[in-house]
Short mmCIF file of C-alpha atoms in Angstrom, two decimals:
data_model
loop_
_atom_site.label_atom_id
_atom_site.label_comp_id
_atom_site.label_asym_id
_atom_site.label_seq_id
_atom_site.Cartn_x
_atom_site.Cartn_y
_atom_site.Cartn_z
CA MET Z 26 0.00 -0.03 0.06
CA LYS Z 27 1.10 3.37 -0.76
CA CYS Z 28 1.22 6.55 1.20
CA GLU Z 29 -1.91 8.80 0.46
CA ARG Z 30 -0.18 11.67 -0.06
CA CYS Z 31 3.13 10.20 -1.83
CA SER Z 32 4.51 6.95 -3.39
CA LYS Z 33 6.35 5.72 -0.42
CA PRO Z 34 4.93 2.96 1.22
CA VAL Z 35 2.60 3.01 4.36
CA THR Z 36 3.78 2.66 7.65
CA HIS Z 37 1.04 4.01 9.90
CA HIS Z 38 -2.78 3.60 9.61
CA ILE Z 39 -4.31 6.66 11.62
CA THR Z 40 -7.91 6.63 12.57
CA ASP Z 41 -9.02 10.48 13.11
CA ILE Z 42 -11.97 10.87 15.16
CA ASP Z 43 -13.70 14.24 15.66
CA LYS Z 44 -15.90 15.20 18.39
CA ASN Z 45 -19.10 14.04 16.61
CA GLY Z 46 -17.52 10.60 16.64
CA ASP Z 47 -17.11 10.52 12.80
CA TRP Z 48 -13.87 9.14 11.71
CA GLN Z 49 -11.48 9.02 8.95
CA GLU Z 50 -8.92 6.57 7.91
CA HIS Z 51 -5.65 7.96 7.06
CA HIS Z 52 -2.63 5.52 5.42
CA LEU Z 53 0.42 7.62 5.62
CA CYS Z 54 4.44 6.92 5.19
CA HIS Z 55 6.51 7.93 8.40
CA ASP Z 56 7.33 11.46 6.82
CA HIS Z 57 3.90 12.16 6.30
CA ALA Z 58 2.21 10.86 9.62
CA GLN Z 59 4.24 12.99 11.40
CA THR Z 60 3.02 16.09 9.50
CA PHE Z 61 -0.53 14.98 9.60
CA LEU Z 62 -0.10 14.78 13.26
CA GLU Z 63 1.38 18.16 13.48
CA GLU Z 64 -1.54 19.69 11.47
CA SER Z 65 -4.37 18.05 13.34
CA ASN Z 66 -2.81 19.47 16.52
CA GLU Z 67 -2.86 23.11 14.97
CA ILE Z 68 -6.30 22.59 13.88
CA ASP Z 69 -7.94 21.43 16.69
CA ASP Z 70 -6.51 20.62 19.89
CA LYS Z 71 -8.73 19.34 22.20
CA PRO Z 72 -10.81 16.50 20.70
CA LYS Z 73 -8.14 15.04 18.65
CA LYS Z 74 -5.58 15.24 21.33
CA ASP Z 75 -5.70 11.85 22.57
CA VAL Z 76 -5.80 10.39 18.75
CA SER Z 77 -2.63 12.23 18.19
CA GLU Z 78 -0.81 11.09 21.29
CA LEU Z 79 -1.69 7.68 20.48
CA ALA Z 80 -0.43 7.71 17.10
CA LYS Z 81 2.76 9.38 18.33
CA ALA Z 82 3.15 6.48 20.45
CA PHE Z 83 3.05 4.42 17.02
CA ILE Z 84 5.57 6.53 15.78
CA SER Z 85 7.91 6.03 18.61
CA GLN Z 86 7.58 2.69 18.26
CA SER Z 87 8.17 1.97 14.53
CA GLY Z 88 11.23 0.05 13.44
CA LYS Z 89 13.04 0.65 16.62
CA SER Z 90 13.29 -2.46 18.49
CA ALA Z 91 11.42 -5.77 18.24
CA VAL Z 92 10.63 -5.84 22.03
CA ALA Z 93 9.69 -2.20 22.32
CA SER Z 94 6.81 -2.44 19.60
CA GLU Z 95 5.51 -5.55 21.05
CA SER Z 96 4.79 -3.94 24.29
CA ALA Z 97 3.55 -0.99 22.51
CA THR Z 98 1.27 -3.12 20.53
CA GLU Z 99 -0.09 -4.57 23.69
CA LYS Z 100 -0.66 -1.07 25.16
CA ARG Z 101 -2.16 0.27 22.03
CA ILE Z 102 -5.88 1.21 22.90
CA CYS Z 103 -8.76 1.99 20.24
CA PRO Z 104 -9.84 5.37 20.57
CA LEU Z 105 -13.64 4.34 20.36
CA CYS Z 106 -14.23 1.32 22.34
CA LYS Z 107 -11.13 1.58 24.51
CA MET Z 108 -10.03 -1.86 23.78
CA THR Z 109 -6.34 -3.03 23.77
CA PHE Z 110 -4.65 -5.75 22.02
CA GLN Z 111 -3.75 -7.17 24.98
CA GLU Z 112 -7.79 -7.65 25.66
CA PHE Z 113 -8.28 -8.95 22.41
CA ARG Z 114 -5.55 -11.51 23.05
CA ASN Z 115 -7.42 -12.80 26.36
CA THR Z 116 -10.90 -12.76 25.35
CA GLY Z 117 -10.80 -13.40 21.56
CA ARG Z 118 -13.38 -10.72 20.84
CA LEU Z 119 -12.77 -7.34 19.37
CA GLY Z 120 -14.60 -4.16 20.80
CA CYS Z 121 -15.93 -2.41 17.69
CA PRO Z 122 -15.34 -2.21 13.94
CA ASN Z 123 -12.74 0.61 14.17
CA ASP Z 124 -10.66 -2.31 15.81
CA TYR Z 125 -9.90 -3.54 12.54
CA VAL Z 126 -8.20 -0.41 11.47
CA ILE Z 127 -6.52 -0.17 14.78
CA PHE Z 128 -4.86 -3.38 15.22
CA ARG Z 129 -4.48 -4.11 11.41
CA GLU Z 130 -1.17 -4.92 11.63
CA GLU Z 131 -1.68 -7.54 14.10
CA LEU Z 132 -4.86 -8.96 12.86
CA MET Z 133 -4.03 -9.48 9.16
CA PRO Z 134 -1.27 -12.25 9.80
CA LEU Z 135 -4.15 -13.66 12.48
CA LEU Z 136 -6.79 -13.50 9.48
CA GLU Z 137 -4.34 -15.28 7.12
CA ASN Z 138 -3.85 -17.78 9.57
CA ILE Z 139 -7.45 -18.55 10.09
CA HIS Z 140 -8.79 -18.21 6.58
CA ASP Z 141 -5.93 -18.35 4.24
CA GLU Z 142 -7.14 -15.11 2.60
CA THR Z 143 -7.06 -11.73 3.58
CA ARG Z 144 -9.68 -9.96 1.37
CA HIS Z 145 -13.34 -10.21 1.40
CA CYS Z 146 -14.95 -11.66 -1.57
CA GLY Z 147 -18.66 -12.02 -1.65
CA LYS Z 148 -21.74 -10.24 -0.78
CA THR Z 149 -21.73 -6.20 -0.16
CA PRO Z 150 -24.42 -4.85 1.61
CA HIS Z 151 -26.85 -2.50 -0.52
CA ARG Z 152 -25.67 0.59 1.52
CA ALA Z 153 -22.08 -0.26 1.40
CA PRO Z 154 -20.07 2.45 2.89
CA ARG Z 155 -17.65 3.61 0.31
CA ASP Z 156 -14.12 3.36 0.72
CA THR Z 157 -12.34 5.96 2.81
CA GLN Z 158 -10.69 7.75 -0.46
CA THR Z 159 -14.14 7.77 -2.05
CA GLN Z 160 -15.63 9.14 1.23
CA THR Z 161 -13.15 11.81 1.70
CA SER Z 162 -13.44 12.67 -1.77
CA LEU Z 163 -17.32 13.05 -1.62
CA ILE Z 164 -17.00 15.28 1.27
CA GLN Z 165 -15.04 17.58 -0.62
CA LEU Z 166 -16.78 17.72 -3.87
CA ARG Z 167 -20.05 18.43 -1.76
CA ASN Z 168 -18.41 21.29 -0.43
CA ASP Z 169 -17.00 22.36 -3.74
CA LEU Z 170 -20.82 21.93 -5.04
CA LYS Z 171 -21.94 24.33 -2.24
CA LYS Z 172 -19.28 27.07 -2.46
CA SER Z 173 -19.82 27.12 -6.51
CA ILE Z 174 -23.73 27.59 -6.06
CA ALA Z 175 -23.06 30.09 -3.53
CA ALA Z 176 -20.72 31.78 -5.77
CA GLU Z 177 -23.16 31.41 -8.65
CA ASP Z 178 -20.82 29.74 -10.48
CA TYR Z 179 -23.09 27.14 -12.11
CA GLU Z 180 -20.98 25.99 -14.97
CA LEU Z 181 -18.45 24.72 -12.20
CA ALA Z 182 -21.51 23.53 -10.04
CA ALA Z 183 -22.75 21.22 -12.89
CA ARG Z 184 -19.35 19.71 -13.28
CA VAL Z 185 -18.67 19.15 -9.61
CA ARG Z 186 -22.42 17.37 -9.60
CA ASP Z 187 -21.42 15.24 -12.48
CA GLN Z 188 -18.35 14.09 -10.49
CA ILE Z 189 -20.29 13.33 -7.17
CA LYS Z 190 -22.74 11.27 -9.58
CA GLU Z 191 -19.67 9.55 -10.99
CA LEU Z 192 -17.95 8.49 -7.57
CA GLU Z 193 -21.48 7.59 -5.93
CA SER Z 194 -22.19 5.23 -8.79
CA ARG Z 195 -18.96 3.33 -7.76
CA LYS Z 196 -20.19 2.39 -4.57
CA SER Z 197 -20.88 -1.17 -5.00
CA VAL Z 198 -17.62 -2.19 -7.07
CA SER Z 199 -15.25 -4.17 -4.54
CA MET Y 13 -47.85 -16.17 18.07
CA THR Y 14 -46.85 -16.77 21.64
CA LEU Y 15 -43.70 -19.47 22.82
CA ASP Y 16 -46.61 -21.30 24.14
CA GLU Y 17 -48.30 -22.28 20.90
CA LEU Y 18 -44.65 -23.60 19.33
CA PRO Y 19 -44.67 -27.14 20.85
CA ARG Y 20 -47.56 -27.94 18.92
CA SER Y 21 -45.43 -28.06 15.76
CA PRO Y 22 -42.18 -30.09 15.51
CA GLY Y 23 -40.48 -26.91 13.97
CA GLU Y 24 -38.97 -26.40 10.32
CA TRP Y 25 -35.81 -28.31 11.06
CA LEU Y 26 -37.49 -31.58 12.47
CA LYS Y 27 -40.24 -31.95 9.84
CA GLY Y 28 -38.07 -34.91 8.13
CA ASN Y 29 -39.99 -34.02 4.67
CA GLY Y 30 -36.75 -32.49 2.96
CA PRO Y 31 -34.37 -34.22 0.26
CA GLU Y 32 -32.54 -37.09 1.65
CA SER Y 33 -33.96 -36.59 5.04
CA ASP Y 34 -33.17 -40.07 6.14
CA ILE Y 35 -29.63 -38.81 6.86
CA VAL Y 36 -29.56 -35.11 6.16
CA ILE Y 37 -31.73 -33.70 9.20
CA CYS Y 38 -31.45 -30.21 8.62
CA SER Y 39 -29.49 -27.58 6.53
CA ARG Y 40 -28.38 -24.37 8.34
CA ILE Y 41 -27.02 -21.06 7.42
CA ARG Y 42 -26.38 -18.12 9.46
CA LEU Y 43 -25.00 -14.66 8.92
CA ALA Y 44 -23.01 -12.54 11.57
CA ARG Y 45 -23.65 -8.88 11.02
CA ASN Y 46 -22.85 -5.91 13.32
CA LEU Y 47 -24.20 -2.02 13.07
CA ALA Y 48 -21.77 0.20 11.92
CA ASP Y 49 -22.48 2.98 14.54
CA PHE Y 50 -22.08 0.68 17.73
CA PRO Y 51 -19.43 -1.16 19.71
CA PHE Y 52 -19.64 -4.94 19.39
CA ILE Y 53 -21.25 -6.57 22.47
CA SER Y 54 -18.37 -6.84 24.60
CA LYS Y 55 -17.85 -3.21 24.83
CA ALA Y 56 -21.48 -2.18 24.53
CA SER Y 57 -23.31 -0.54 27.43
CA ARG Y 58 -26.86 -1.37 28.67
CA SER Y 59 -27.97 1.40 27.01
CA GLU Y 60 -26.54 0.94 23.66
CA LYS Y 61 -27.45 -2.77 23.77
CA SER Y 62 -31.33 -1.31 24.02
CA GLU Y 63 -30.69 0.99 21.20
CA ILE Y 64 -29.42 -1.98 19.11
CA VAL Y 65 -32.51 -3.91 20.00
CA THR Y 66 -34.36 -0.80 19.17
CA GLN Y 67 -33.16 -0.35 15.64
CA ILE Y 68 -32.95 -3.67 14.86
CA ARG Y 69 -36.71 -4.39 15.96
CA GLU Y 70 -37.47 -1.30 13.97
CA SER Y 71 -35.69 -2.54 10.76
CA ILE Y 72 -37.40 -6.19 10.87
CA SER Y 73 -41.00 -4.45 11.04
CA GLU Y 74 -40.23 -1.75 8.10
CA SER Y 75 -38.69 -4.72 6.31
CA ASN Y 76 -42.05 -6.68 6.53
CA SER Y 77 -40.52 -9.72 7.12
CA LYS Y 78 -43.22 -11.23 9.50
CA LEU Y 79 -40.96 -11.84 12.14
CA ASN Y 80 -42.42 -11.87 16.03
CA TYR Y 81 -39.95 -10.57 18.60
CA PHE Y 82 -39.20 -12.19 21.89
CA ASP Y 83 -37.31 -10.49 24.60
CA VAL Y 84 -34.98 -13.33 25.98
CA GLU Y 85 -33.54 -11.39 28.69
CA ARG Y 86 -37.15 -10.86 30.31
CA MET Y 87 -38.24 -14.68 29.53
CA SER Y 88 -38.20 -17.51 32.14
CA GLU Y 89 -35.35 -19.60 32.27
CA LEU Y 90 -37.57 -22.55 31.18
CA ASP Y 91 -38.32 -20.68 27.82
CA ARG Y 92 -34.78 -20.02 27.10
CA GLN Y 93 -33.93 -23.47 27.50
CA PHE Y 94 -36.81 -24.37 25.24
CA LEU Y 95 -35.74 -22.09 22.73
CA VAL Y 96 -32.19 -23.64 22.80
CA GLU Y 97 -33.50 -27.09 22.51
CA ARG Y 98 -35.49 -25.79 19.19
CA HIS Y 99 -32.33 -24.58 17.75
CA LEU Y 100 -33.96 -21.13 17.79
CA ILE Y 101 -31.46 -19.50 20.24
CA SER Y 102 -27.98 -20.44 21.09
CA ARG Y 103 -26.56 -21.29 24.51
CA GLU Y 104 -24.53 -18.20 24.28
CA LEU Y 105 -27.71 -15.95 23.98
CA LYS Y 106 -29.32 -17.58 26.87
CA GLU Y 107 -26.83 -17.18 29.11
CA GLY Y 108 -25.66 -13.70 28.06
CA GLU Y 109 -26.56 -10.44 30.01
CA GLY Y 110 -28.39 -7.40 29.25
CA PRO Y 111 -31.06 -6.38 26.54
CA ARG Y 112 -31.07 -9.43 23.81
CA GLY Y 113 -33.78 -11.29 22.16
CA VAL Y 114 -34.90 -13.24 19.23
CA ALA Y 115 -37.16 -12.78 16.11
CA LEU Y 116 -38.94 -15.46 14.92
CA ASN Y 117 -41.11 -16.67 11.89
CA ASP Y 118 -43.91 -18.58 11.95
CA ASP Y 119 -42.67 -21.77 11.01
CA GLU Y 120 -39.57 -21.37 12.72
CA SER Y 121 -37.30 -21.52 9.58
CA ALA Y 122 -35.91 -18.43 10.18
CA SER Y 123 -34.72 -16.58 13.59
CA ILE Y 124 -32.81 -13.41 13.95
CA MET Y 125 -30.77 -13.34 17.62
CA VAL Y 126 -30.00 -9.91 18.59
CA ASN Y 127 -26.94 -9.05 20.77
CA GLU Y 128 -25.45 -12.55 21.02
CA GLU Y 129 -21.86 -12.40 19.88
CA ASP Y 130 -22.84 -9.94 17.17
CA HIS Y 131 -25.60 -7.26 16.91
CA LEU Y 132 -27.37 -9.69 14.46
CA ARG Y 133 -27.06 -13.56 14.15
CA VAL Y 134 -29.67 -14.42 11.20
CA GLN Y 135 -30.20 -17.74 10.92
CA VAL Y 136 -32.42 -19.95 8.22
CA MET Y 137 -33.03 -23.91 8.81
CA ARG Y 138 -34.66 -26.27 6.35
CA SER Y 139 -35.63 -29.82 6.46
CA GLY Y 140 -33.20 -32.27 4.70
CA PHE Y 141 -30.17 -31.61 2.46
CA ALA Y 142 -31.28 -28.11 1.10
CA LEU Y 143 -28.61 -25.59 1.44
CA LEU Y 144 -29.46 -23.61 -1.60
CA GLN Y 145 -33.14 -22.86 -0.73
CA ALA Y 146 -31.62 -22.00 2.59
CA TRP Y 147 -29.32 -19.68 0.91
CA GLU Y 148 -31.90 -17.97 -1.23
CA GLN Y 149 -34.36 -17.54 1.86
CA ILE Y 150 -31.67 -16.09 4.27
CA ASP Y 151 -30.08 -13.88 1.13
CA ASP Y 152 -33.64 -12.23 0.63
CA LEU Y 153 -34.02 -11.53 4.63
CA ASP Y 154 -30.42 -10.37 5.23
CA ASN Y 155 -31.09 -7.91 2.09
CA ARG Y 156 -34.39 -6.73 3.51
CA LEU Y 157 -32.87 -5.84 6.71
CA GLU Y 158 -29.83 -4.19 5.36
CA GLU Y 159 -32.09 -1.69 3.62
CA HIS Y 160 -33.04 -0.37 7.20
CA LEU Y 161 -29.54 -0.72 9.05
CA ASP Y 162 -26.25 0.89 8.59
CA ILE Y 163 -24.04 -2.13 8.74
CA ALA Y 164 -20.21 -2.51 9.84
CA PHE Y 165 -18.47 -3.33 6.52
CA SER Y 166 -15.10 -2.86 4.69
CA GLN Y 167 -14.34 -3.51 0.95
CA GLU Y 168 -11.00 -5.17 2.10
CA LEU Y 169 -12.39 -7.42 4.87
CA GLY Y 170 -16.17 -7.68 4.27
CA TYR Y 171 -18.68 -7.81 7.24
CA LEU Y 172 -16.97 -6.93 10.40
CA SER Y 173 -17.56 -9.08 13.24
CA ALA Y 174 -16.77 -9.11 16.94
CA CYS Y 175 -14.80 -12.69 16.41
CA PRO Y 176 -12.21 -12.51 13.35
CA THR Y 177 -13.10 -15.98 12.73
CA ASN Y 178 -16.16 -14.54 11.13
CA VAL Y 179 -15.32 -11.98 9.23
CA GLY Y 180 -15.77 -11.36 5.59
CA THR Y 181 -18.92 -12.97 4.59
CA GLY Y 182 -19.78 -13.89 8.14
CA ILE Y 183 -21.58 -16.94 6.92
CA ARG Y 184 -21.62 -20.04 8.91
CA VAL Y 185 -22.95 -23.00 6.54
CA GLY Y 186 -23.91 -26.44 8.07
CA VAL Y 187 -25.46 -29.50 7.99
CA MET Y 188 -27.03 -31.91 10.54
CA LEU Y 189 -26.53 -35.37 9.97
CA HIS Y 190 -27.53 -38.63 11.47
CA LEU Y 191 -24.71 -41.39 10.95
CA PRO Y 192 -25.61 -44.30 13.14
CA ALA Y 193 -24.12 -46.98 10.46
CA LEU Y 194 -20.70 -45.14 10.10
CA GLY Y 195 -20.72 -44.51 13.60
CA GLN Y 196 -20.47 -48.25 14.18
CA THR Y 197 -17.66 -48.56 11.65
CA ASN Y 198 -13.85 -47.69 12.21
CA HIS Y 199 -13.93 -45.27 9.54
CA LEU Y 200 -15.72 -41.74 10.84
CA ASP Y 201 -12.79 -40.29 12.22
CA LYS Y 202 -10.77 -40.83 8.72
CA PHE Y 203 -13.78 -38.95 7.18
CA PHE Y 204 -13.74 -36.28 9.75
CA ARG Y 205 -9.83 -35.76 9.42
CA ALA Y 206 -10.38 -35.49 5.79
CA LEU Y 207 -12.98 -32.78 6.29
CA GLN Y 208 -11.01 -31.05 8.51
CA LYS Y 209 -8.40 -30.85 5.59
CA ILE Y 210 -10.79 -28.99 3.38
CA ASN Y 211 -11.71 -26.42 6.13
CA LEU Y 212 -14.87 -28.20 7.30
CA SER Y 213 -15.57 -28.65 10.96
CA VAL Y 214 -17.43 -31.57 12.49
CA ARG Y 215 -19.39 -30.75 15.92
CA GLY Y 216 -22.22 -32.02 17.97
CA LEU Y 217 -25.91 -31.25 17.75
CA HIS Y 218 -25.80 -27.87 19.28
CA GLY Y 219 -22.86 -26.39 17.38
CA GLU Y 220 -19.70 -25.05 18.68
CA GLY Y 221 -18.16 -26.48 21.74
CA THR Y 222 -20.51 -29.47 21.73
CA GLN Y 223 -19.71 -33.20 21.48
CA PRO Y 224 -21.55 -35.54 19.11
CA TYR Y 225 -24.34 -37.38 20.68
CA GLY Y 226 -26.56 -40.19 19.56
CA ASP Y 227 -24.50 -40.10 15.88
CA PHE Y 228 -25.97 -36.98 15.27
CA TYR Y 229 -22.90 -34.72 13.65
CA GLN Y 230 -23.15 -30.81 12.26
CA ILE Y 231 -20.55 -30.31 9.41
CA SER Y 232 -19.77 -26.70 8.72
CA ASN Y 233 -17.43 -24.13 7.05
CA GLN Y 234 -14.53 -22.59 9.14
CA GLN Y 235 -13.36 -20.28 6.57
CA THR Y 236 -15.32 -17.04 6.08
CA LEU Y 237 -12.96 -14.71 4.11
CA GLY Y 238 -11.73 -14.65 0.54
CA LYS Y 239 -14.41 -16.88 -0.37
CA SER Y 240 -17.97 -16.09 -1.77
CA GLU Y 241 -21.00 -17.23 -0.03
CA PRO Y 242 -22.04 -19.46 -2.99
CA GLU Y 243 -18.62 -20.86 -3.21
CA LEU Y 244 -18.39 -21.49 0.66
CA ILE Y 245 -22.17 -23.27 0.33
CA LYS Y 246 -20.40 -25.20 -2.59
CA SER Y 247 -17.64 -26.86 -0.49
CA LEU Y 248 -20.47 -28.35 1.34
CA SER Y 249 -22.62 -29.21 -1.02
CA ASP Y 250 -19.75 -31.17 -3.05
CA VAL Y 251 -18.94 -33.37 0.01
CA ILE Y 252 -22.21 -33.93 1.85
CA PRO Y 253 -23.43 -36.52 -1.16
CA GLN Y 254 -20.45 -38.62 -0.33
CA LEU Y 255 -21.17 -38.81 3.19
CA ILE Y 256 -24.66 -39.59 2.58
CA GLU Y 257 -23.43 -42.45 0.11
CA TYR Y 258 -20.96 -43.99 2.64
CA GLU Y 259 -23.82 -43.93 5.14
CA ARG Y 260 -25.86 -45.72 3.24
CA LYS Y 261 -23.44 -48.26 1.91
CA ALA Y 262 -22.62 -49.08 5.64
CA ARG Y 263 -26.17 -49.47 6.73
CA GLN Y 264 -26.49 -52.00 3.68
CA THR Y 265 -23.31 -53.71 5.02
CA LEU Y 266 -24.66 -53.65 8.24
CA LEU Y 267 -28.10 -55.24 7.00
CA THR Y 268 -26.21 -57.97 4.87
CA GLU Y 269 -23.66 -58.83 7.42
CA ARG Y 270 -25.11 -58.43 10.66
CA ARG Y 271 -28.81 -58.41 9.96
CA GLN Y 272 -29.80 -60.29 13.43
CA VAL Y 273 -27.35 -58.05 15.63
CA LEU Y 274 -29.00 -54.97 13.93
CA HIS Y 275 -32.28 -56.03 14.16
CA ASP Y 276 -32.07 -57.06 17.70
CA GLN Y 277 -30.43 -53.67 18.74
CA VAL Y 278 -33.40 -51.57 16.96
CA SER Y 279 -35.97 -53.70 18.67
CA ARG Y 280 -34.74 -53.49 22.15
CA ALA Y 281 -34.45 -50.04 21.65
CA TYR Y 282 -38.02 -49.47 20.43
CA GLY Y 283 -38.90 -52.10 23.07
CA VAL Y 284 -37.32 -50.05 25.94
CA LEU Y 285 -39.03 -46.70 24.69
CA LYS Y 286 -42.54 -48.28 24.65
CA THR Y 287 -41.96 -49.83 28.25
CA ALA Y 288 -39.72 -47.94 30.42
CA HIS Y 289 -41.10 -45.98 33.47
CA THR Y 290 -38.39 -43.95 33.85
CA ILE Y 291 -35.64 -42.55 31.49
CA SER Y 292 -33.16 -39.82 31.31
CA SER Y 293 -33.11 -37.72 27.90
CA GLU Y 294 -29.55 -38.99 27.00
CA GLU Y 295 -30.92 -42.37 26.94
CA THR Y 296 -33.99 -41.52 25.19
CA MET Y 297 -31.86 -39.49 22.43
CA LEU Y 298 -29.64 -42.51 21.75
CA LEU Y 299 -32.49 -45.14 21.75
CA LEU Y 300 -34.46 -42.72 19.23
CA SER Y 301 -31.20 -42.76 17.26
CA SER Y 302 -31.52 -46.51 17.03
CA VAL Y 303 -35.21 -46.50 16.14
CA ARG Y 304 -34.90 -43.70 13.17
CA MET Y 305 -32.21 -46.07 11.78
CA GLY Y 306 -34.33 -49.09 11.98
CA ILE Y 307 -37.21 -47.35 10.29
CA ASN Y 308 -34.86 -46.27 7.43
CA LEU Y 309 -33.78 -49.77 7.00
CA GLY Y 310 -37.23 -51.14 7.18
CA LEU Y 311 -36.93 -53.00 10.36
CA ILE Y 312 -39.55 -50.77 12.10
CA ASP Y 313 -42.85 -50.52 10.24
CA ASP Y 314 -45.30 -49.04 12.28
CA LEU Y 315 -43.58 -45.69 13.00
CA GLU Y 316 -42.70 -42.77 10.71
CA ILE Y 317 -39.41 -40.52 10.70
CA ALA Y 318 -41.57 -37.48 11.37
CA GLN Y 319 -42.77 -39.22 14.31
CA VAL Y 320 -39.49 -39.82 15.74
CA ASN Y 321 -38.58 -36.43 15.15
CA GLU Y 322 -41.30 -35.18 17.42
CA LEU Y 323 -40.52 -37.38 19.96
CA PHE Y 324 -36.58 -36.10 19.62
CA ILE Y 325 -37.80 -32.50 20.38
CA ASN Y 326 -40.65 -33.01 22.95
CA THR Y 327 -38.71 -35.41 25.25
CA GLN Y 328 -36.11 -32.86 25.79
CA PRO Y 329 -36.08 -31.46 29.49
CA ALA Y 330 -37.93 -27.72 28.60
CA HIS Y 331 -40.33 -29.22 26.08
CA LEU Y 332 -41.55 -32.03 28.50
CA GLN Y 333 -42.17 -29.33 31.24
CA LYS Y 334 -43.79 -26.71 28.96
CA ILE Y 335 -46.21 -29.45 27.60
CA HIS Y 336 -46.72 -30.48 31.25
CA GLY Y 337 -47.16 -26.89 32.24
CA GLN Y 338 -44.83 -26.71 35.24
CA THR Y 339 -41.32 -26.97 36.38
CA LEU Y 340 -40.23 -30.47 37.23
CA ALA Y 341 -37.15 -31.97 39.15
CA VAL Y 342 -34.90 -34.29 37.04
CA ASP Y 343 -36.43 -37.65 38.88
CA GLU Y 344 -40.15 -36.38 37.88
CA ARG Y 345 -38.93 -35.41 34.70
CA ASN Y 346 -37.65 -38.72 33.94
CA VAL Y 347 -40.91 -40.67 34.88
CA LEU Y 348 -42.98 -38.04 33.12
CA ARG Y 349 -40.46 -38.57 29.78
CA ALA Y 350 -41.32 -42.57 30.28
CA SER Y 351 -44.88 -42.26 30.28
CA PHE Y 352 -44.98 -39.44 27.63
CA LEU Y 353 -43.26 -41.75 25.37
CA ARG Y 354 -45.43 -45.07 26.26
CA LYS Y 355 -48.56 -42.58 25.79
CA ARG Y 356 -47.42 -41.19 22.17
CA LEU Y 357 -46.16 -44.43 20.89
CA THR Y 358 -49.12 -46.15 21.43
CA GLU Y 359 -51.05 -43.30 20.03
CA MET Y 360 -48.83 -43.47 16.88
CA ARG Y 361 -49.14 -46.97 16.34
CA ASP Y 362 -53.07 -47.15 17.14
CA GLY Y 363 -53.74 -43.98 15.64
CA PRO Y 364 -54.78 -41.01 17.83
CA PRO Y 365 -57.63 -41.58 20.60
CA SER Y 366 -60.96 -40.95 19.08
CA GLU Y 367 -62.31 -37.03 19.96
#
């Protein structure tokens, strides 16, 4: 997987949660993960602080020593449900859908072990949530649409509307 | 529909009228689903569990699925056990905590457990070897529910479940088999090991964590990720006919090589059921298993499979007590079970008493 901001490989999977409980996934390389965290601290300190600190812990553990990263893994907490990986190990049950993002690195080998596969093939809900990139783009485009209408730039609005339609029609493709 | 009306019918899975029903008791498919906006059960608060129940109940009524909801939290211990015996809820739901329940349709072919290990456990059971029919029914039910719910799903990992063993399709495809003749040979272990090699598991009558008993076995898929639902169903559909074939051959071999011994075993089992004055549910099950094979081999000709199935279900502890209308101690139940069997077997042989 490539970093969403450059072509380097992804080293950090960050789940960013705002005060409304809405969340976004970010897949970033080491450098961009640090930039991202600095940005998010500047924009809005309070609600994101926990997540930022958490993600910083990820960074400090990355690639240093195997022992250190093991214990950091055990201590990592899902900001949504407060599940730790240690707790999952003990109970075998995850705490919320977001844990699949938070503990991705640890879960993927486990999934491969259980199922011999790591990618879903099969049914998709009719109301399938779009992938993160599409979700982000859709939010951005809807903002653009609002702005262009407010600015009475109807030519731009029509183009944006077509782009939104095109993205929305892609929702069921896995 | 109330729970008290259920004992009058044997339930879909014990009707005994589906394809290959001399060997395949029933086909079962379940789907694990979770709502996207809530934590999984282990991290859900009481109020969140209540909200989950509310949302799912609304989706059931909006989807026009014709299911009746029962509140398992407020249900008596006897009623919970009764639903476990009918395979309509799991032991996990029975013994769980907090707001939870089950929605059932009138013929008991479909059930939706709410707040079990996952927010939703949708299940369809069909008599005999009928996996495709079961899939069509559950796929339709699932589609209708999903129209009204935001389901936790990722493009990469599929349906997100509380336990990673269910992630992906969230599907468990199972077939319940009666293999009394193979059980008397030494080949069963060999077959089961071969099944495990192709990612199929063998379990007892009540699924996960239960020991096989009375020659009843459940065979189901273990893998849920990376293969589509029809592919996973096919992995079972391909192998079950072979097992059926082996069981039939083993029965014929027993008939030709050990006819007297077999006839004796079956007749004694039938005899004990017709005459006992106290009998445990375990012994009843073992004897009914023999009688069932005896009917299929033509050694017993005054009883039908559907009637044996009715006795299977109604002689279980909670069923017996519900029919009797009160809770009873084990000793009392054993006496009541024996008298129930004597009475029903006489009625079945001679026809119902004139009214």
